Amino acid sequence: MHHPFTPVASVPVDPRKARVHEEGWQSWSPSGAYALGATPPPTSRLRSSRGRPHRPTNANWATVCYRPGVTVPAGTFQGEGLLALDPGDGSPVRLWAAAEPTREVPSIRLVGGDGRVAEISADGPVKEWTGPDIQSVLGEWATGLGLDAPRPAPTVWCSWYEYFTGVTEDDIHENLRAMDTLDLPVDVVQIDDGYQRALGDWLTLSGRFRSRAGIAEKIRSRGRRAGIGLIRDAIGEDAYLLGCGAPLLASIGLFDAMRVSPDTAPHRRPEADDYSQPGQDPAEFTGAARQWQHQRLWINDPDCLMARPAVETREQWAAHVESTGGLMASSDRLLSLDPWGVETTRRLLSGTRR
């Protein structure tokens, strides 16, 4: 249930230089800073263009990848629990943040009005913070929550971006052998979506797998951990819990690591130019904008490294993954890697910087 929006602040701005940071609802929801003059298009009608806030391009993606049931009016900026404004006139950056983010996440709106004053409103209680720049004030807000420092993330090999839902048990065995042959420091072997018969039926195997217990034991016998997960309270404090597609502010304190962007992909541009959809461009855009969360709320997961030759702009994607300093996961058929791919994968998994 959404409450009425009530005024929060009126802020003088320089319309030529002012920027607004919108925080998205969940992992896949676009987040980033935009020029105040980049008037947002009507939701679900126009594709986003560079510089304009990103909006869903169809109703299904609006429900699955944005905040369900919330339509942002034309000409309005909106953050979910967090919205920051750099007025562009030399005055401090201002942040409006949910007063109790794990209990209630209000939507916060900004309208430029005549271009010289920004009007901010919210449909729930918010508090105001100030800082020198957008990333800094967001980071200071996160630090102010007083959370324990997140645990270091394990290194991961993930089946998804090579095999998708067609993964087989033999694929896992092949890559387990390749990890040893190529001397790759992989701690967790994550068997992603595809081992099960259908979405939601997580305990019934597809015909491509023979035994969950058997493949897990094989992974453990090679000195690695099997990654197929449950819920925090059930798995205990020793397990490492990674969130993906989760509502961000509501997840504070629950996860060790969090996906902070939509899925990457072997290609750069997302379908219909919707920045909630898989692609390297949207993953880099939102991942960079959420860098302030890293080491404060959790370990950021920028999504998997793909270093095989068939991946478009693989060098640029690898540079982004490395620059985040977050969770490092490989998602290639390891025997398809060329020398650059093997060296890059080994270097990032080992935490060695250029």
mmCIF file of C-alpha atoms in Angstrom:
data_model
loop_
_atom_site.group_PDB
_atom_site.id
_atom_site.type_symbol
_atom_site.label_atom_id
_atom_site.label_comp_id
_atom_site.label_asym_id
_atom_site.label_seq_id
_atom_site.Cartn_x
_atom_site.Cartn_y
_atom_site.Cartn_z
ATOM 1 C CA MET A 1 0.000 0.000 0.000
ATOM 2 C CA HIS A 2 1.422 3.355 -1.046
ATOM 3 C CA HIS A 3 0.833 6.529 0.963
ATOM 4 C CA PRO A 4 0.316 9.990 -0.549
ATOM 5 C CA PHE A 5 3.409 11.967 -1.481
ATOM 6 C CA THR A 6 4.084 14.921 0.811
ATOM 7 C CA PRO A 7 6.597 17.758 0.292
ATOM 8 C CA VAL A 8 10.037 17.284 1.835
ATOM 9 C CA ALA A 9 12.241 20.120 0.519
ATOM 10 C CA SER A 10 12.664 22.858 -2.079
ATOM 11 C CA VAL A 11 16.247 23.284 -3.281
ATOM 12 C CA PRO A 12 17.664 26.048 -5.543
ATOM 13 C CA VAL A 13 19.645 24.532 -8.420
ATOM 14 C CA ASP A 14 21.759 25.466 -11.393
ATOM 15 C CA PRO A 15 19.795 23.648 -14.127
ATOM 16 C CA ARG A 16 22.875 23.448 -16.370
ATOM 17 C CA LYS A 17 25.011 21.557 -13.836
ATOM 18 C CA ALA A 18 22.633 19.880 -11.366
ATOM 19 C CA ARG A 19 22.530 16.075 -11.235
ATOM 20 C CA VAL A 20 20.091 13.636 -9.647
ATOM 21 C CA HIS A 21 20.887 10.126 -8.410
ATOM 22 C CA GLU A 22 17.985 7.658 -8.558
ATOM 23 C CA GLU A 23 18.387 4.479 -6.488
ATOM 24 C CA GLY A 24 16.513 1.541 -7.996
ATOM 25 C CA TRP A 25 14.330 -0.897 -6.082
ATOM 26 C CA GLN A 26 16.280 -4.142 -6.501
ATOM 27 C CA SER A 27 19.420 -5.614 -8.050
ATOM 28 C CA TRP A 28 18.238 -5.309 -11.633
ATOM 29 C CA SER A 29 16.571 -1.881 -11.353
ATOM 30 C CA PRO A 30 18.650 0.840 -13.026
ATOM 31 C CA SER A 31 20.453 3.191 -10.656
ATOM 32 C CA GLY A 32 22.607 6.167 -11.492
ATOM 33 C CA ALA A 33 23.041 9.918 -11.724
ATOM 34 C CA TYR A 34 21.487 12.015 -14.486
ATOM 35 C CA ALA A 35 21.510 15.640 -15.531
ATOM 36 C CA LEU A 36 18.560 17.516 -14.038
ATOM 37 C CA GLY A 37 17.710 18.800 -17.503
ATOM 38 C CA ALA A 38 17.394 15.272 -18.880
ATOM 39 C CA THR A 39 13.613 15.141 -18.529
ATOM 40 C CA PRO A 40 12.508 11.543 -17.965
ATOM 41 C CA PRO A 41 10.229 10.101 -20.655
ATOM 42 C CA PRO A 42 6.801 8.688 -19.747
ATOM 43 C CA THR A 43 7.071 5.244 -18.202
ATOM 44 C CA SER A 44 6.584 2.267 -20.543
ATOM 45 C CA ARG A 45 6.210 4.425 -23.651
ATOM 46 C CA LEU A 46 9.594 5.624 -24.802
ATOM 47 C CA ARG A 47 12.923 3.885 -24.772
ATOM 48 C CA SER A 48 15.579 5.474 -22.625
ATOM 49 C CA SER A 49 18.294 7.393 -24.387
ATOM 50 C CA ARG A 50 21.749 8.223 -23.101
ATOM 51 C CA GLY A 51 21.557 10.793 -20.346
ATOM 52 C CA ARG A 52 17.877 10.203 -19.604
ATOM 53 C CA PRO A 53 16.736 8.201 -16.577
ATOM 54 C CA HIS A 54 16.016 4.633 -17.541
ATOM 55 C CA ARG A 55 12.414 3.448 -17.452
ATOM 56 C CA PRO A 56 10.784 0.075 -18.218
ATOM 57 C CA THR A 57 9.863 -0.488 -21.839
ATOM 58 C CA ASN A 58 7.091 -3.008 -21.228
ATOM 59 C CA ALA A 59 4.693 -3.955 -18.434
ATOM 60 C CA ASN A 60 6.284 -7.335 -17.706
ATOM 61 C CA TRP A 61 9.741 -5.866 -17.131
ATOM 62 C CA ALA A 62 8.164 -3.099 -15.026
ATOM 63 C CA THR A 63 6.839 -5.801 -12.669
ATOM 64 C CA VAL A 64 9.832 -8.144 -12.677
ATOM 65 C CA CYS A 65 12.743 -5.698 -12.726
ATOM 66 C CA TYR A 66 11.497 -2.439 -11.189
ATOM 67 C CA ARG A 67 9.377 -1.651 -8.113
ATOM 68 C CA PRO A 68 6.090 -3.456 -8.701
ATOM 69 C CA GLY A 69 2.975 -1.316 -8.800
ATOM 70 C CA VAL A 70 4.835 1.988 -9.027
ATOM 71 C CA THR A 71 4.576 4.104 -12.162
ATOM 72 C CA VAL A 72 6.831 7.156 -12.261
ATOM 73 C CA PRO A 73 5.066 10.206 -13.733
ATOM 74 C CA ALA A 74 6.546 11.886 -16.788
ATOM 75 C CA GLY A 75 9.059 14.596 -15.982
ATOM 76 C CA THR A 76 9.796 13.121 -12.543
ATOM 77 C CA PHE A 77 12.894 11.580 -11.003
ATOM 78 C CA GLN A 78 12.297 8.828 -8.439
ATOM 79 C CA GLY A 79 14.529 6.907 -6.041
ATOM 80 C CA GLU A 80 13.424 3.949 -3.951
ATOM 81 C CA GLY A 81 14.499 4.742 -0.400
ATOM 82 C CA LEU A 82 17.375 6.938 -1.583
ATOM 83 C CA LEU A 83 17.518 9.996 -3.838
ATOM 84 C CA ALA A 84 20.454 12.420 -4.034
ATOM 85 C CA LEU A 85 20.726 15.872 -5.610
ATOM 86 C CA ASP A 86 23.872 17.755 -6.569
ATOM 87 C CA PRO A 87 22.436 21.289 -6.987
ATOM 88 C CA GLY A 88 25.292 22.230 -9.326
ATOM 89 C CA ASP A 89 25.774 25.666 -7.740
ATOM 90 C CA GLY A 90 28.626 24.758 -5.397
ATOM 91 C CA SER A 91 26.380 23.991 -2.427
ATOM 92 C CA PRO A 92 26.568 20.538 -0.756
ATOM 93 C CA VAL A 93 25.023 17.445 -2.274
ATOM 94 C CA ARG A 94 21.807 16.526 -0.476
ATOM 95 C CA LEU A 95 20.532 13.015 0.111
ATOM 96 C CA TRP A 96 17.058 11.982 1.205
ATOM 97 C CA ALA A 97 17.079 8.495 2.698
ATOM 98 C CA ALA A 98 14.552 6.132 4.251
ATOM 99 C CA ALA A 99 14.355 6.793 7.998
ATOM 100 C CA GLU A 100 14.172 3.049 8.782
ATOM 101 C CA PRO A 101 15.271 1.311 5.566
ATOM 102 C CA THR A 102 14.766 -2.275 6.726
ATOM 103 C CA ARG A 103 11.187 -1.518 7.855
ATOM 104 C CA GLU A 104 9.843 0.901 5.229
ATOM 105 C CA VAL A 105 11.280 2.000 1.875
ATOM 106 C CA PRO A 106 9.483 5.124 0.658
ATOM 107 C CA SER A 107 9.585 6.314 -2.925
ATOM 108 C CA ILE A 108 11.224 9.744 -3.142
ATOM 109 C CA ARG A 109 10.454 12.057 -6.062
ATOM 110 C CA LEU A 110 12.078 15.145 -7.522
ATOM 111 C CA VAL A 111 10.477 17.539 -10.011
ATOM 112 C CA GLY A 112 12.526 20.291 -11.633
ATOM 113 C CA GLY A 113 9.677 22.761 -11.853
ATOM 114 C CA ASP A 114 10.850 25.949 -13.571
ATOM 115 C CA GLY A 115 14.416 24.649 -13.731
ATOM 116 C CA ARG A 116 15.714 26.863 -10.908
ATOM 117 C CA VAL A 117 14.157 25.060 -7.937
ATOM 118 C CA ALA A 118 13.880 21.300 -7.360
ATOM 119 C CA GLU A 119 10.861 20.100 -5.390
ATOM 120 C CA ILE A 120 11.336 16.890 -3.408
ATOM 121 C CA SER A 121 8.498 14.769 -1.999
ATOM 122 C CA ALA A 122 8.187 11.285 -0.474
ATOM 123 C CA ASP A 123 5.445 8.804 0.413
ATOM 124 C CA GLY A 124 7.032 7.872 3.740
ATOM 125 C CA PRO A 125 9.454 9.137 6.382
ATOM 126 C CA VAL A 126 12.900 10.231 5.177
ATOM 127 C CA LYS A 127 15.956 11.854 6.719
ATOM 128 C CA GLU A 128 18.342 14.275 5.024
ATOM 129 C CA TRP A 129 22.111 13.958 4.696
ATOM 130 C CA THR A 130 24.678 16.251 3.035
ATOM 131 C CA GLY A 131 28.102 15.608 1.533
ATOM 132 C CA PRO A 132 30.657 16.755 -1.036
ATOM 133 C CA ASP A 133 29.532 14.505 -3.908
ATOM 134 C CA ILE A 134 26.918 11.883 -4.682
ATOM 135 C CA GLN A 135 28.975 8.729 -4.089
ATOM 136 C CA SER A 136 30.445 10.173 -0.874
ATOM 137 C CA VAL A 137 27.127 11.115 0.707
ATOM 138 C CA LEU A 138 25.638 7.719 -0.171
ATOM 139 C CA GLY A 139 28.688 6.040 1.351
ATOM 140 C CA GLU A 140 28.441 8.152 4.505
ATOM 141 C CA TRP A 141 24.791 7.196 4.857
ATOM 142 C CA ALA A 142 25.669 3.502 4.535
ATOM 143 C CA THR A 143 28.510 3.814 7.047
ATOM 144 C CA GLY A 144 26.109 5.519 9.448
ATOM 145 C CA LEU A 145 23.985 2.372 9.601
ATOM 146 C CA GLY A 146 26.703 0.838 11.787
ATOM 147 C CA LEU A 147 26.738 -2.602 10.185
ATOM 148 C CA ASP A 148 29.472 -5.131 10.847
ATOM 149 C CA ALA A 149 32.137 -5.260 8.151
ATOM 150 C CA PRO A 150 31.139 -7.842 5.521
ATOM 151 C CA ARG A 151 33.107 -11.070 5.315
ATOM 152 C CA PRO A 152 35.465 -11.549 2.354
ATOM 153 C CA ALA A 153 33.776 -13.232 -0.594
ATOM 154 C CA PRO A 154 34.804 -16.645 -1.911
ATOM 155 C CA THR A 155 35.907 -17.046 -5.509
ATOM 156 C CA VAL A 156 33.311 -18.695 -7.717
ATOM 157 C CA TRP A 157 32.876 -20.574 -10.973
ATOM 158 C CA CYS A 158 29.278 -20.282 -12.224
ATOM 159 C CA SER A 159 27.639 -22.335 -14.960
ATOM 160 C CA TRP A 160 25.142 -19.702 -16.107
ATOM 161 C CA TYR A 161 26.763 -17.480 -18.744
ATOM 162 C CA GLU A 162 28.152 -20.379 -20.765
ATOM 163 C CA TYR A 163 25.473 -23.054 -20.423
ATOM 164 C CA PHE A 164 22.373 -21.172 -19.226
ATOM 165 C CA THR A 165 19.490 -23.636 -18.594
ATOM 166 C CA GLY A 166 21.105 -26.332 -20.749
ATOM 167 C CA VAL A 167 23.829 -27.199 -18.231
ATOM 168 C CA THR A 168 24.577 -30.915 -17.749
ATOM 169 C CA GLU A 169 26.327 -32.907 -15.065
ATOM 170 C CA ASP A 170 29.057 -33.735 -17.581
ATOM 171 C CA ASP A 171 29.651 -29.994 -18.092
ATOM 172 C CA ILE A 172 30.328 -29.643 -14.364
ATOM 173 C CA HIS A 173 32.758 -32.574 -14.380
ATOM 174 C CA GLU A 174 34.627 -31.134 -17.371
ATOM 175 C CA ASN A 175 35.060 -27.750 -15.733
ATOM 176 C CA LEU A 176 36.107 -29.290 -12.417
ATOM 177 C CA ARG A 177 38.945 -31.030 -14.236
ATOM 178 C CA ALA A 178 39.829 -27.812 -16.080
ATOM 179 C CA MET A 179 40.077 -25.844 -12.819
ATOM 180 C CA ASP A 180 42.847 -28.216 -11.756
ATOM 181 C CA THR A 181 44.555 -28.333 -15.154
ATOM 182 C CA LEU A 182 44.573 -24.523 -15.495
ATOM 183 C CA ASP A 183 45.414 -23.957 -11.822
ATOM 184 C CA LEU A 184 42.451 -21.644 -11.174
ATOM 185 C CA PRO A 185 41.776 -20.670 -7.531
ATOM 186 C CA VAL A 186 38.037 -21.440 -7.460
ATOM 187 C CA ASP A 187 36.497 -21.969 -4.027
ATOM 188 C CA VAL A 188 32.786 -22.384 -4.861
ATOM 189 C CA VAL A 189 31.372 -24.215 -7.896
ATOM 190 C CA GLN A 190 27.910 -22.745 -8.480
ATOM 191 C CA ILE A 191 25.502 -24.909 -10.457
ATOM 192 C CA ASP A 192 23.007 -22.311 -11.620
ATOM 193 C CA ASP A 193 19.473 -22.549 -12.989
ATOM 194 C CA GLY A 194 19.100 -25.592 -15.248
ATOM 195 C CA TYR A 195 19.974 -28.507 -12.970
ATOM 196 C CA GLN A 196 16.317 -28.707 -11.876
ATOM 197 C CA ARG A 197 13.284 -29.842 -13.859
ATOM 198 C CA ALA A 198 11.452 -26.492 -13.732
ATOM 199 C CA LEU A 199 11.612 -23.061 -12.124
ATOM 200 C CA GLY A 200 10.471 -23.355 -8.523
ATOM 201 C CA ASP A 201 10.904 -27.144 -8.493
ATOM 202 C CA TRP A 202 14.409 -26.977 -7.029
ATOM 203 C CA LEU A 203 14.574 -30.547 -5.692
ATOM 204 C CA THR A 204 13.546 -32.471 -8.820
ATOM 205 C CA LEU A 205 16.442 -32.909 -11.227
ATOM 206 C CA SER A 206 16.328 -32.391 -14.967
ATOM 207 C CA GLY A 207 17.236 -35.374 -17.114
ATOM 208 C CA ARG A 208 20.726 -33.879 -17.547
ATOM 209 C CA PHE A 209 21.729 -34.547 -13.914
ATOM 210 C CA ARG A 210 21.964 -37.920 -12.201
ATOM 211 C CA SER A 211 22.319 -37.050 -8.507
ATOM 212 C CA ARG A 212 22.466 -33.806 -6.530
ATOM 213 C CA ALA A 213 24.312 -35.511 -3.703
ATOM 214 C CA GLY A 214 26.681 -37.177 -6.147
ATOM 215 C CA ILE A 215 27.731 -34.010 -7.972
ATOM 216 C CA ALA A 216 28.064 -32.115 -4.688
ATOM 217 C CA GLU A 217 30.321 -34.841 -3.298
ATOM 218 C CA LYS A 218 32.431 -34.786 -6.466
ATOM 219 C CA ILE A 219 32.902 -31.024 -6.086
ATOM 220 C CA ARG A 220 33.913 -31.432 -2.441
ATOM 221 C CA SER A 221 36.300 -34.277 -3.267
ATOM 222 C CA ARG A 222 38.309 -31.839 -5.382
ATOM 223 C CA GLY A 223 38.677 -29.434 -2.485
ATOM 224 C CA ARG A 224 35.924 -27.026 -3.580
ATOM 225 C CA ARG A 225 32.472 -26.146 -2.247
ATOM 226 C CA ALA A 226 29.154 -26.793 -3.999
ATOM 227 C CA GLY A 227 26.903 -23.774 -4.425
ATOM 228 C CA ILE A 228 23.166 -24.595 -4.678
ATOM 229 C CA GLY A 229 21.578 -22.019 -1.548
ATOM 230 C CA LEU A 230 18.564 -21.664 0.928
ATOM 231 C CA ILE A 231 17.576 -18.887 3.400
ATOM 232 C CA ARG A 232 19.879 -17.158 5.887
ATOM 233 C CA ASP A 233 18.393 -18.605 9.083
ATOM 234 C CA ALA A 234 18.355 -22.115 7.658
ATOM 235 C CA ILE A 235 21.904 -22.197 6.328
ATOM 236 C CA GLY A 236 23.630 -20.876 9.442
ATOM 237 C CA GLU A 237 26.258 -18.242 10.002
ATOM 238 C CA ASP A 238 29.078 -20.201 8.390
ATOM 239 C CA ALA A 239 27.423 -20.198 4.963
ATOM 240 C CA TYR A 240 27.955 -17.289 2.580
ATOM 241 C CA LEU A 241 24.707 -15.798 1.261
ATOM 242 C CA LEU A 242 24.641 -13.911 -2.050
ATOM 243 C CA GLY A 243 21.515 -11.968 -3.018
ATOM 244 C CA CYS A 244 20.389 -11.368 -6.603
ATOM 245 C CA GLY A 245 17.227 -9.600 -7.713
ATOM 246 C CA ALA A 246 16.542 -8.750 -4.071
ATOM 247 C CA PRO A 247 15.010 -5.436 -2.898
ATOM 248 C CA LEU A 248 18.151 -3.644 -1.780
ATOM 249 C CA LEU A 249 17.316 -1.596 1.286
ATOM 250 C CA ALA A 250 15.046 -4.286 2.715
ATOM 251 C CA SER A 251 17.990 -6.720 2.458
ATOM 252 C CA ILE A 252 20.403 -4.724 4.614
ATOM 253 C CA GLY A 253 21.862 -6.963 7.303
ATOM 254 C CA LEU A 254 20.740 -10.215 5.681
ATOM 255 C CA PHE A 255 23.273 -10.844 2.905
ATOM 256 C CA ASP A 256 27.035 -11.241 2.777
ATOM 257 C CA ALA A 257 27.174 -10.170 -0.873
ATOM 258 C CA MET A 258 24.665 -8.615 -3.260
ATOM 259 C CA ARG A 259 24.319 -8.371 -7.011
ATOM 260 C CA VAL A 260 24.265 -4.643 -7.614
ATOM 261 C CA SER A 261 23.269 -4.611 -11.288
ATOM 262 C CA PRO A 262 21.160 -6.393 -13.875
ATOM 263 C CA ASP A 263 22.663 -9.450 -15.526
ATOM 264 C CA THR A 264 25.635 -9.051 -17.771
ATOM 265 C CA ALA A 265 25.636 -10.921 -21.102
ATOM 266 C CA PRO A 266 27.984 -11.993 -23.885
ATOM 267 C CA HIS A 267 26.685 -8.887 -25.713
ATOM 268 C CA ARG A 268 26.884 -5.212 -24.784
ATOM 269 C CA ARG A 269 23.461 -3.642 -25.445
ATOM 270 C CA PRO A 270 20.284 -4.775 -23.632
ATOM 271 C CA GLU A 271 17.084 -5.800 -25.386
ATOM 272 C CA ALA A 272 14.890 -2.801 -26.347
ATOM 273 C CA ASP A 273 17.549 -0.580 -24.704
ATOM 274 C CA ASP A 274 15.913 -1.322 -21.328
ATOM 275 C CA TYR A 275 18.639 -1.002 -18.690
ATOM 276 C CA SER A 276 17.044 -3.620 -16.424
ATOM 277 C CA GLN A 277 17.754 -6.296 -19.026
ATOM 278 C CA PRO A 278 20.906 -8.377 -19.588
ATOM 279 C CA GLY A 279 23.818 -6.596 -21.225
ATOM 280 C CA GLN A 280 27.268 -5.320 -20.383
ATOM 281 C CA ASP A 281 26.245 -1.654 -20.748
ATOM 282 C CA PRO A 282 23.478 -1.742 -18.103
ATOM 283 C CA ALA A 283 25.549 -3.947 -15.791
ATOM 284 C CA GLU A 284 28.421 -1.445 -15.919
ATOM 285 C CA PHE A 285 26.139 1.603 -15.577
ATOM 286 C CA THR A 286 24.280 0.471 -12.459
ATOM 287 C CA GLY A 287 27.211 -1.446 -10.995
ATOM 288 C CA ALA A 288 29.393 1.661 -11.026
ATOM 289 C CA ALA A 289 26.606 3.807 -9.549
ATOM 290 C CA ARG A 290 26.262 1.392 -6.613
ATOM 291 C CA GLN A 291 29.959 1.166 -5.816
ATOM 292 C CA TRP A 292 29.275 3.080 -2.594
ATOM 293 C CA GLN A 293 27.563 -0.022 -1.209
ATOM 294 C CA HIS A 294 30.734 -2.149 -1.405
ATOM 295 C CA GLN A 295 32.301 -3.013 1.969
ATOM 296 C CA ARG A 296 29.577 -0.976 3.719
ATOM 297 C CA LEU A 297 26.328 -2.894 3.158
ATOM 298 C CA TRP A 298 27.876 -6.082 1.745
ATOM 299 C CA ILE A 299 30.436 -7.216 -0.792
ATOM 300 C CA ASN A 300 29.287 -5.992 -4.202
ATOM 301 C CA ASP A 301 28.764 -8.620 -6.894
ATOM 302 C CA PRO A 302 29.303 -6.973 -10.307
ATOM 303 C CA ASP A 303 28.270 -10.258 -12.000
ATOM 304 C CA CYS A 304 30.444 -12.863 -13.622
ATOM 305 C CA LEU A 305 33.644 -12.458 -15.573
ATOM 306 C CA MET A 306 33.331 -13.821 -19.128
ATOM 307 C CA ALA A 307 36.756 -14.026 -20.765
ATOM 308 C CA ARG A 308 36.264 -16.431 -23.669
ATOM 309 C CA PRO A 309 36.987 -15.111 -27.200
ATOM 310 C CA ALA A 310 33.325 -15.257 -28.289
ATOM 311 C CA VAL A 311 32.294 -12.603 -25.737
ATOM 312 C CA GLU A 312 31.783 -9.125 -27.168
ATOM 313 C CA THR A 313 34.112 -6.445 -25.708
ATOM 314 C CA ARG A 314 35.467 -8.958 -23.194
ATOM 315 C CA GLU A 315 38.436 -6.724 -22.305
ATOM 316 C CA GLN A 316 36.163 -3.813 -21.312
ATOM 317 C CA TRP A 317 33.899 -6.082 -19.286
ATOM 318 C CA ALA A 318 36.861 -7.651 -17.478
ATOM 319 C CA ALA A 319 38.199 -4.183 -16.643
ATOM 320 C CA HIS A 320 34.848 -3.245 -15.081
ATOM 321 C CA VAL A 321 34.691 -6.416 -12.988
ATOM 322 C CA GLU A 322 38.245 -5.851 -11.791
ATOM 323 C CA SER A 323 37.658 -2.174 -10.972
ATOM 324 C CA THR A 324 34.841 -2.985 -8.529
ATOM 325 C CA GLY A 325 37.067 -5.024 -6.229
ATOM 326 C CA GLY A 326 33.999 -7.105 -5.430
ATOM 327 C CA LEU A 327 33.025 -10.753 -5.654
ATOM 328 C CA MET A 328 34.955 -12.501 -8.412
ATOM 329 C CA ALA A 329 33.211 -15.255 -10.377
ATOM 330 C CA SER A 330 34.135 -16.925 -13.650
ATOM 331 C CA SER A 331 31.418 -18.105 -16.021
ATOM 332 C CA ASP A 332 33.093 -19.652 -19.061
ATOM 333 C CA ARG A 333 33.578 -23.128 -20.360
ATOM 334 C CA LEU A 334 37.120 -23.079 -19.092
ATOM 335 C CA LEU A 335 38.567 -25.168 -21.930
ATOM 336 C CA SER A 336 37.341 -22.519 -24.402
ATOM 337 C CA LEU A 337 39.616 -19.838 -22.923
ATOM 338 C CA ASP A 338 42.558 -18.601 -24.956
ATOM 339 C CA PRO A 339 45.818 -17.522 -23.231
ATOM 340 C CA TRP A 340 44.457 -14.008 -22.494
ATOM 341 C CA GLY A 341 41.291 -15.502 -21.042
ATOM 342 C CA VAL A 342 43.151 -17.960 -18.824
ATOM 343 C CA GLU A 343 45.559 -15.283 -17.556
ATOM 344 C CA THR A 344 42.772 -12.774 -16.885
ATOM 345 C CA THR A 345 40.579 -15.345 -15.143
ATOM 346 C CA ARG A 346 43.428 -16.576 -12.962
ATOM 347 C CA ARG A 347 44.521 -13.030 -12.092
ATOM 348 C CA LEU A 348 41.056 -11.805 -11.090
ATOM 349 C CA LEU A 349 40.234 -14.943 -9.107
ATOM 350 C CA SER A 350 43.521 -14.667 -7.236
ATOM 351 C CA GLY A 351 42.885 -10.988 -6.437
ATOM 352 C CA THR A 352 46.022 -9.823 -8.238
ATOM 353 C CA ARG A 353 45.748 -6.287 -9.596
ATOM 354 C CA ARG A 354 47.491 -4.949 -12.663
#
